[in-house]
CSV table of C-alpha atoms (C1' of nucleotides) in Angstrom, one decimal:
chain,number,residue,atom,x,y,z
Y,1,MET,CA,39.1,9.1,8.9
Y,2,THR,CA,38.9,11.5,11.6
Y,3,GLU,CA,37.8,14.8,9.8
Y,4,ALA,CA,34.1,15.8,9.7
Y,5,ILE,CA,32.3,14.9,6.2
Y,6,THR,CA,31.6,18.0,3.8
Y,7,HIS,CA,27.6,18.0,3.3
Y,8,LEU,CA,27.8,18.8,-0.3
Y,9,LYS,CA,24.5,20.8,-1.1
Y,10,VAL,CA,22.3,18.8,-3.4
Y,11,PRO,CA,19.3,20.6,-5.2
Y,12,MET,CA,16.0,20.0,-3.7
Y,13,GLU,CA,14.8,18.9,-7.1
Y,14,GLU,CA,17.2,16.0,-7.0
Y,15,GLN,CA,15.7,15.0,-3.4
Y,16,ARG,CA,12.3,15.1,-4.8
Y,17,LEU,CA,13.1,13.1,-7.7
Y,18,CYS,CA,14.6,10.4,-5.4
Y,19,LEU,CA,12.4,10.1,-2.4
Y,20,GLY,CA,8.9,10.5,-1.8
Y,21,PRO,CA,6.0,8.3,-2.5
Y,22,ASP,CA,6.1,8.4,-6.4
Y,23,GLY,CA,9.9,9.0,-6.5
Y,24,SER,CA,12.7,7.1,-7.6
Y,25,VAL,CA,12.7,4.4,-4.8
Y,26,ALA,CA,9.1,3.6,-5.4
Y,27,HIS,CA,9.3,3.0,-9.1
Y,28,VAL,CA,12.8,0.8,-8.5
Y,29,SER,CA,11.1,-0.8,-5.5
Y,30,HIS,CA,8.3,-1.8,-7.8
Y,31,VAL,CA,10.4,-3.4,-10.5
Y,32,LEU,CA,12.5,-5.4,-8.2
Y,33,ALA,CA,9.3,-6.8,-6.6
Y,34,THR,CA,8.4,-8.0,-9.9
Y,35,ILE,CA,11.4,-9.5,-10.8
Y,36,GLY,CA,12.3,-10.5,-7.1
Y,37,GLY,CA,11.1,-14.2,-7.1
Y,38,ARG,CA,13.5,-16.9,-6.8
Y,39,TRP,CA,13.5,-18.1,-10.4
Y,40,LYS,CA,12.1,-15.2,-12.2
Y,41,LEU,CA,15.5,-13.9,-13.7
Y,42,PRO,CA,16.3,-17.4,-14.8
Y,43,ILE,CA,13.2,-17.2,-16.7
Y,44,LEU,CA,13.5,-13.7,-18.2
Y,45,PHE,CA,16.9,-14.3,-19.5
Y,46,ARG,CA,15.9,-17.4,-20.9
Y,47,LEU,CA,13.1,-15.9,-22.9
Y,48,PHE,CA,15.6,-13.3,-24.0
Y,49,ALA,CA,18.2,-15.7,-25.1
Y,50,GLN,CA,15.5,-17.5,-27.2
Y,51,PRO,CA,12.3,-16.1,-27.8
Y,52,ALA,CA,9.8,-18.9,-27.2
Y,53,TRP,CA,9.9,-21.4,-24.5
Y,54,ARG,CA,7.2,-24.2,-23.4
Y,55,PRO,CA,6.9,-24.8,-19.8
Y,56,SER,CA,8.1,-28.3,-20.1
Y,57,GLN,CA,11.4,-27.1,-21.7
Y,58,LEU,CA,11.7,-24.4,-18.9
Y,59,LEU,CA,11.3,-26.9,-16.0
Y,60,ARG,CA,13.9,-29.3,-17.8
Y,61,ASP,CA,16.4,-26.6,-18.5
Y,62,ILE,CA,16.3,-24.5,-15.0
Y,63,ASP,CA,18.0,-26.4,-12.7
Y,64,GLY,CA,16.3,-27.0,-9.3
Y,65,ILE,CA,13.0,-25.3,-10.1
Y,66,SER,CA,9.6,-27.1,-9.3
Y,67,GLN,CA,6.5,-27.1,-11.4
Y,68,LYS,CA,4.6,-25.1,-8.9
Y,69,MET,CA,7.0,-22.2,-8.7
Y,70,LEU,CA,7.5,-22.3,-12.3
Y,71,THR,CA,4.0,-21.8,-13.1
Y,72,GLN,CA,3.4,-19.3,-10.3
Y,73,HIS,CA,6.5,-17.2,-11.5
Y,74,LEU,CA,5.2,-17.4,-14.9
Y,75,ARG,CA,1.6,-16.3,-13.7
Y,76,ASP,CA,3.2,-13.3,-11.9
Y,77,LEU,CA,5.4,-12.2,-14.7
Y,78,GLU,CA,2.5,-12.3,-17.0
Y,79,ALA,CA,0.2,-10.3,-14.6
Y,80,ASP,CA,3.1,-7.9,-14.7
Y,81,GLY,CA,3.1,-7.5,-18.4
Y,82,LEU,CA,6.6,-8.7,-18.8
Y,83,ILE,CA,5.9,-11.9,-20.7
Y,84,ALA,CA,3.1,-13.2,-22.5
Y,85,ARG,CA,1.3,-16.6,-22.5
Y,86,HIS,CA,0.3,-18.2,-25.9
Y,87,ASP,CA,-1.9,-21.4,-25.9
Y,88,PHE,CA,-2.3,-23.3,-29.0
Y,89,GLY,CA,-5.4,-25.0,-27.9
Y,90,GLU,CA,-4.0,-28.1,-29.1
Y,91,GLN,CA,-4.4,-32.0,-27.5
Y,92,PRO,CA,-2.1,-32.5,-25.8
Y,93,PRO,CA,-1.7,-29.2,-24.6
Y,94,HIS,CA,0.7,-26.7,-26.3
Y,95,VAL,CA,1.8,-23.3,-24.4
Y,96,GLU,CA,4.4,-21.1,-25.1
Y,97,TYR,CA,5.9,-18.1,-23.4
Y,98,THR,CA,7.6,-15.0,-24.8
Y,99,LEU,CA,8.9,-11.8,-23.4
Y,100,THR,CA,6.5,-8.9,-24.1
Y,101,ASP,CA,7.6,-5.5,-25.4
Y,102,ALA,CA,8.0,-4.2,-21.8
Y,103,GLY,CA,9.9,-7.4,-20.7
Y,104,ARG,CA,12.3,-6.7,-23.9
Y,105,ASP,CA,12.6,-3.2,-22.8
Y,106,LEU,CA,13.5,-4.3,-19.2
Y,107,MET,CA,16.8,-6.2,-20.4
Y,108,PRO,CA,18.7,-3.1,-20.9
Y,109,ALA,CA,18.4,-2.1,-17.4
Y,110,LEU,CA,19.2,-5.5,-16.0
Y,111,MET,CA,22.4,-5.4,-18.3
Y,112,ALA,CA,23.4,-2.0,-16.5
Y,113,VAL,CA,23.0,-3.9,-13.2
Y,114,ARG,CA,25.0,-6.9,-14.7
Y,115,ASP,CA,27.7,-4.6,-16.0
Y,116,PHE,CA,27.8,-3.0,-12.3
Y,117,ALA,CA,28.5,-6.5,-10.9
Y,118,ARG,CA,31.1,-7.3,-13.5
Y,119,ARG,CA,33.0,-3.9,-12.6
Y,120,HIS,CA,32.9,-4.7,-9.0
Y,121,GLN,CA,33.3,-8.8,-9.1
Y,122,SER,CA,34.9,-9.7,-5.8
A,1,MET,CA,-2.6,-15.9,-31.8
A,2,THR,CA,-3.0,-19.3,-33.4
A,3,GLU,CA,0.1,-19.6,-35.4
A,4,ALA,CA,3.3,-21.1,-34.0
A,5,ILE,CA,5.9,-18.8,-32.9
A,6,THR,CA,9.1,-18.7,-34.8
A,7,HIS,CA,12.1,-20.0,-33.0
A,8,LEU,CA,14.5,-17.4,-33.9
A,9,LYS,CA,18.2,-18.6,-33.8
A,10,VAL,CA,20.4,-16.8,-31.2
A,11,PRO,CA,23.9,-17.5,-31.1
A,12,MET,CA,25.3,-19.7,-28.6
A,13,GLU,CA,27.7,-17.1,-27.4
A,14,GLU,CA,24.6,-14.9,-26.2
A,15,GLN,CA,23.2,-17.9,-24.3
A,16,ARG,CA,26.4,-18.5,-22.5
A,17,LEU,CA,26.6,-15.0,-21.6
A,18,CYS,CA,23.1,-14.8,-20.1
A,19,LEU,CA,22.9,-18.2,-18.4
A,20,GLY,CA,25.3,-20.6,-16.4
A,21,PRO,CA,26.8,-20.3,-13.1
A,22,ASP,CA,28.7,-17.4,-13.7
A,23,GLY,CA,26.4,-15.7,-16.3
A,24,SER,CA,24.3,-12.7,-16.1
A,25,VAL,CA,21.7,-14.4,-13.9
A,26,ALA,CA,24.2,-15.0,-11.2
A,27,HIS,CA,25.3,-11.5,-11.5
A,28,VAL,CA,22.0,-9.6,-11.6
A,29,SER,CA,20.7,-11.9,-8.7
A,30,HIS,CA,23.8,-11.2,-6.5
A,31,VAL,CA,23.2,-7.5,-7.0
A,32,LEU,CA,19.4,-7.8,-6.4
A,33,ALA,CA,20.2,-9.7,-3.0
A,34,THR,CA,22.2,-6.9,-1.8
A,35,ILE,CA,19.6,-4.4,-2.1
A,36,GLY,CA,16.7,-6.5,-1.7
A,37,GLY,CA,16.0,-5.6,1.7
A,38,ARG,CA,12.9,-3.6,2.7
A,39,TRP,CA,14.9,-0.2,3.6
A,40,LYS,CA,17.7,-0.6,1.3
A,41,LEU,CA,16.8,1.5,-1.4
A,42,PRO,CA,15.6,4.2,0.7
A,43,ILE,CA,18.9,4.4,2.5
A,44,LEU,CA,20.9,4.3,-0.8
A,45,PHE,CA,18.9,7.0,-2.7
A,46,ARG,CA,19.1,9.1,0.6
A,47,LEU,CA,23.1,8.7,0.6
A,48,PHE,CA,23.0,9.7,-3.0
A,49,ALA,CA,20.7,12.7,-2.7
A,50,GLN,CA,23.0,14.1,0.3
A,51,PRO,CA,26.2,12.7,0.6
A,52,ALA,CA,26.6,12.0,4.5
A,53,TRP,CA,23.9,10.8,7.2
A,54,ARG,CA,23.8,10.1,10.8
A,55,PRO,CA,21.8,6.9,11.7
A,56,SER,CA,19.5,9.2,13.8
A,57,GLN,CA,18.9,11.4,10.8
A,58,LEU,CA,17.9,8.2,8.6
A,59,LEU,CA,16.0,7.0,11.3
A,60,ARG,CA,13.8,10.3,11.6
A,61,ASP,CA,13.5,10.5,7.8
A,62,ILE,CA,12.7,7.0,6.6
A,63,ASP,CA,9.1,6.8,7.6
A,64,GLY,CA,8.1,3.5,9.2
A,65,ILE,CA,11.9,2.1,9.7
A,66,SER,CA,12.6,0.4,12.9
A,67,GLN,CA,16.2,1.2,14.4
A,68,LYS,CA,16.8,-2.8,14.3
A,69,MET,CA,16.4,-2.7,10.6
A,70,LEU,CA,18.2,0.4,10.0
A,71,THR,CA,21.2,-0.7,11.7
A,72,GLN,CA,20.7,-4.5,10.2
A,73,HIS,CA,20.6,-2.9,6.7
A,74,LEU,CA,23.1,-0.4,6.9
A,75,ARG,CA,25.6,-3.4,8.5
A,76,ASP,CA,24.6,-5.4,5.2
A,77,LEU,CA,25.3,-2.4,2.8
A,78,GLU,CA,28.7,-2.0,4.5
A,79,ALA,CA,29.5,-5.6,4.3
A,80,ASP,CA,28.5,-5.6,0.7
A,81,GLY,CA,30.9,-2.5,0.0
A,82,LEU,CA,27.9,0.0,-1.0
A,83,ILE,CA,28.4,2.3,1.9
A,84,ALA,CA,30.8,3.2,4.2
A,85,ARG,CA,30.6,3.7,8.0
A,86,HIS,CA,32.6,6.8,9.7
A,87,ASP,CA,33.0,6.7,13.3
A,88,PHE,CA,34.3,9.8,14.8
A,89,GLY,CA,34.9,8.4,18.1
A,90,GLU,CA,33.3,11.3,20.2
A,91,GLN,CA,31.1,11.4,23.2
A,92,PRO,CA,28.3,11.3,22.8
A,93,PRO,CA,28.8,8.8,19.8
A,94,HIS,CA,28.8,10.3,16.3
A,95,VAL,CA,28.7,8.2,13.2
A,96,GLU,CA,27.9,9.0,9.5
A,97,TYR,CA,27.2,6.9,6.6
A,98,THR,CA,28.2,7.6,2.9
A,99,LEU,CA,28.1,5.9,-0.4
A,100,THR,CA,31.4,4.2,-1.4
A,101,ASP,CA,32.6,4.4,-5.0
A,102,ALA,CA,30.9,1.3,-5.8
A,103,GLY,CA,27.6,2.5,-4.2
A,104,ARG,CA,27.9,5.5,-6.2
A,105,ASP,CA,28.6,3.4,-9.4
A,106,LEU,CA,25.6,1.3,-8.8
A,107,MET,CA,23.1,4.4,-9.0
A,108,PRO,CA,23.0,4.6,-12.9
A,109,ALA,CA,21.9,1.0,-13.2
A,110,LEU,CA,19.3,2.0,-10.8
A,111,MET,CA,18.2,5.0,-12.5
A,112,ALA,CA,18.0,2.7,-15.8
A,113,VAL,CA,15.8,0.6,-13.9
A,114,ARG,CA,13.8,3.9,-12.4
A,115,ASP,CA,13.6,5.1,-16.2
A,116,PHE,CA,12.1,1.5,-17.4
A,117,ALA,CA,9.5,1.8,-14.6
A,118,ARG,CA,8.6,5.4,-15.8
A,119,ARG,CA,8.3,4.4,-19.4
A,120,HIS,CA,5.9,1.6,-18.6
A,121,GLN,CA,4.1,3.3,-15.6
A,122,SER,CA,0.5,1.9,-15.2
C,1,DC,C1',23.3,8.8,20.1
C,2,DA,C1',24.6,4.3,18.4
C,3,DG,C1',23.6,-0.5,18.8
C,4,DC,C1',22.1,-5.2,20.7
C,5,DA,C1',18.7,-8.8,22.2
C,6,DT,C1',14.5,-11.1,22.2
C,7,DC,C1',9.8,-12.5,20.7
C,8,DC,C1',6.7,-13.4,17.1
C,9,DC,C1',4.3,-13.3,12.9
C,10,DT,C1',4.0,-13.5,7.8
C,11,DC,C1',5.1,-14.5,3.4
C,12,DT,C1',8.2,-17.3,0.3
C,13,DG,C1',9.3,-21.3,-1.6
C,14,DG,C1',10.4,-26.7,-1.4
C,15,DA,C1',8.1,-31.2,-1.3
C,16,DT,C1',4.6,-34.3,-2.7
C,17,DA,C1',0.6,-36.1,-4.8
C,18,DC,C1',-3.3,-35.2,-8.0
C,19,DT,C1',-6.4,-33.5,-12.3
C,20,DG,C1',-7.9,-32.7,-17.4
Z,1,DC,C1',2.0,-31.6,-21.3
Z,2,DA,C1',0.1,-28.1,-18.7
Z,3,DG,C1',-1.7,-26.8,-14.3
Z,4,DT,C1',-3.6,-27.5,-9.3
Z,5,DA,C1',-3.9,-28.5,-4.1
Z,6,DT,C1',-2.0,-29.1,0.3
Z,7,DC,C1',1.5,-29.2,3.8
Z,8,DC,C1',5.5,-27.6,5.9
Z,9,DA,C1',10.2,-25.2,6.9
Z,10,DG,C1',13.2,-21.1,6.9
Z,11,DA,C1',14.1,-16.2,6.2
Z,12,DG,C1',12.8,-11.8,6.5
Z,13,DG,C1',11.2,-8.2,9.4
Z,14,DG,C1',8.1,-5.6,13.1
Z,15,DA,C1',7.7,-4.7,18.2
Z,16,DT,C1',9.7,-3.9,22.4
Z,17,DG,C1',12.8,-3.2,26.1
Z,18,DC,C1',18.0,-2.7,27.4
Z,19,DT,C1',23.2,-1.0,27.2
Z,20,DG,C1',27.6,1.8,26.7
DNA sequence: CAGCATCCCTCTGGATACTG
DNA sequence: CAGTATCCAGAGGGATGCTG
């Protein structure tokens, strides 16, 4: 590689769509921030594979997670509108978590990321 | 919401596809790790909007980035196969970065994430 | 121009123990 | 069972200055 790289022109529209304070970068960054926690994907994918989980089930099923991080991530995901908390008000306590419509709508995008990873598996 | 949530059955195939050491979670997590740096999306989207950039251009164009983080992220992205470094061996130094085929292939997945963010913009 | 080295600080997340 | 509180170590990243 000793030859200068051709700088193909790209329409300014494309640039504005990608960059800037409210462009693609900001949108994607925001989503990545909401799913960026250490255990958020394991939680989301479980709620996708099986619609309702109790915290104790997740705690047992997700290997290595602590109760503190489970609760914290569930709170975050709920605040970001990806999952919903259902309290049955029973004694002993009974709580279940499910994906929201937004949470379900996110999964195809994550599958696109997964498919990319599969295509370029090392 | 006082009624028990119906636990719809999901095929075991789906579960194995999503979870486990080599399932979707691992794949997506790996990709998120490679693009998770503070300035990696700004870099990738710029290389997507315009094919070749010199480090000094990126340093001027990406508001707030330091030279240390620019170099570090460029190294990481190169090691992960998303971008390529082209050294023209001139004096003064002349280096350009471009997306690799893999890097270009990643963008549609990121666009899917962006479109999700747009649909659910708050 | 491209890149490296050092210091420092914040934030995430792990371990542990406790409450209703 | 569901959730909270505290302490603490490590990674990520900002500021600054230097080299070929």
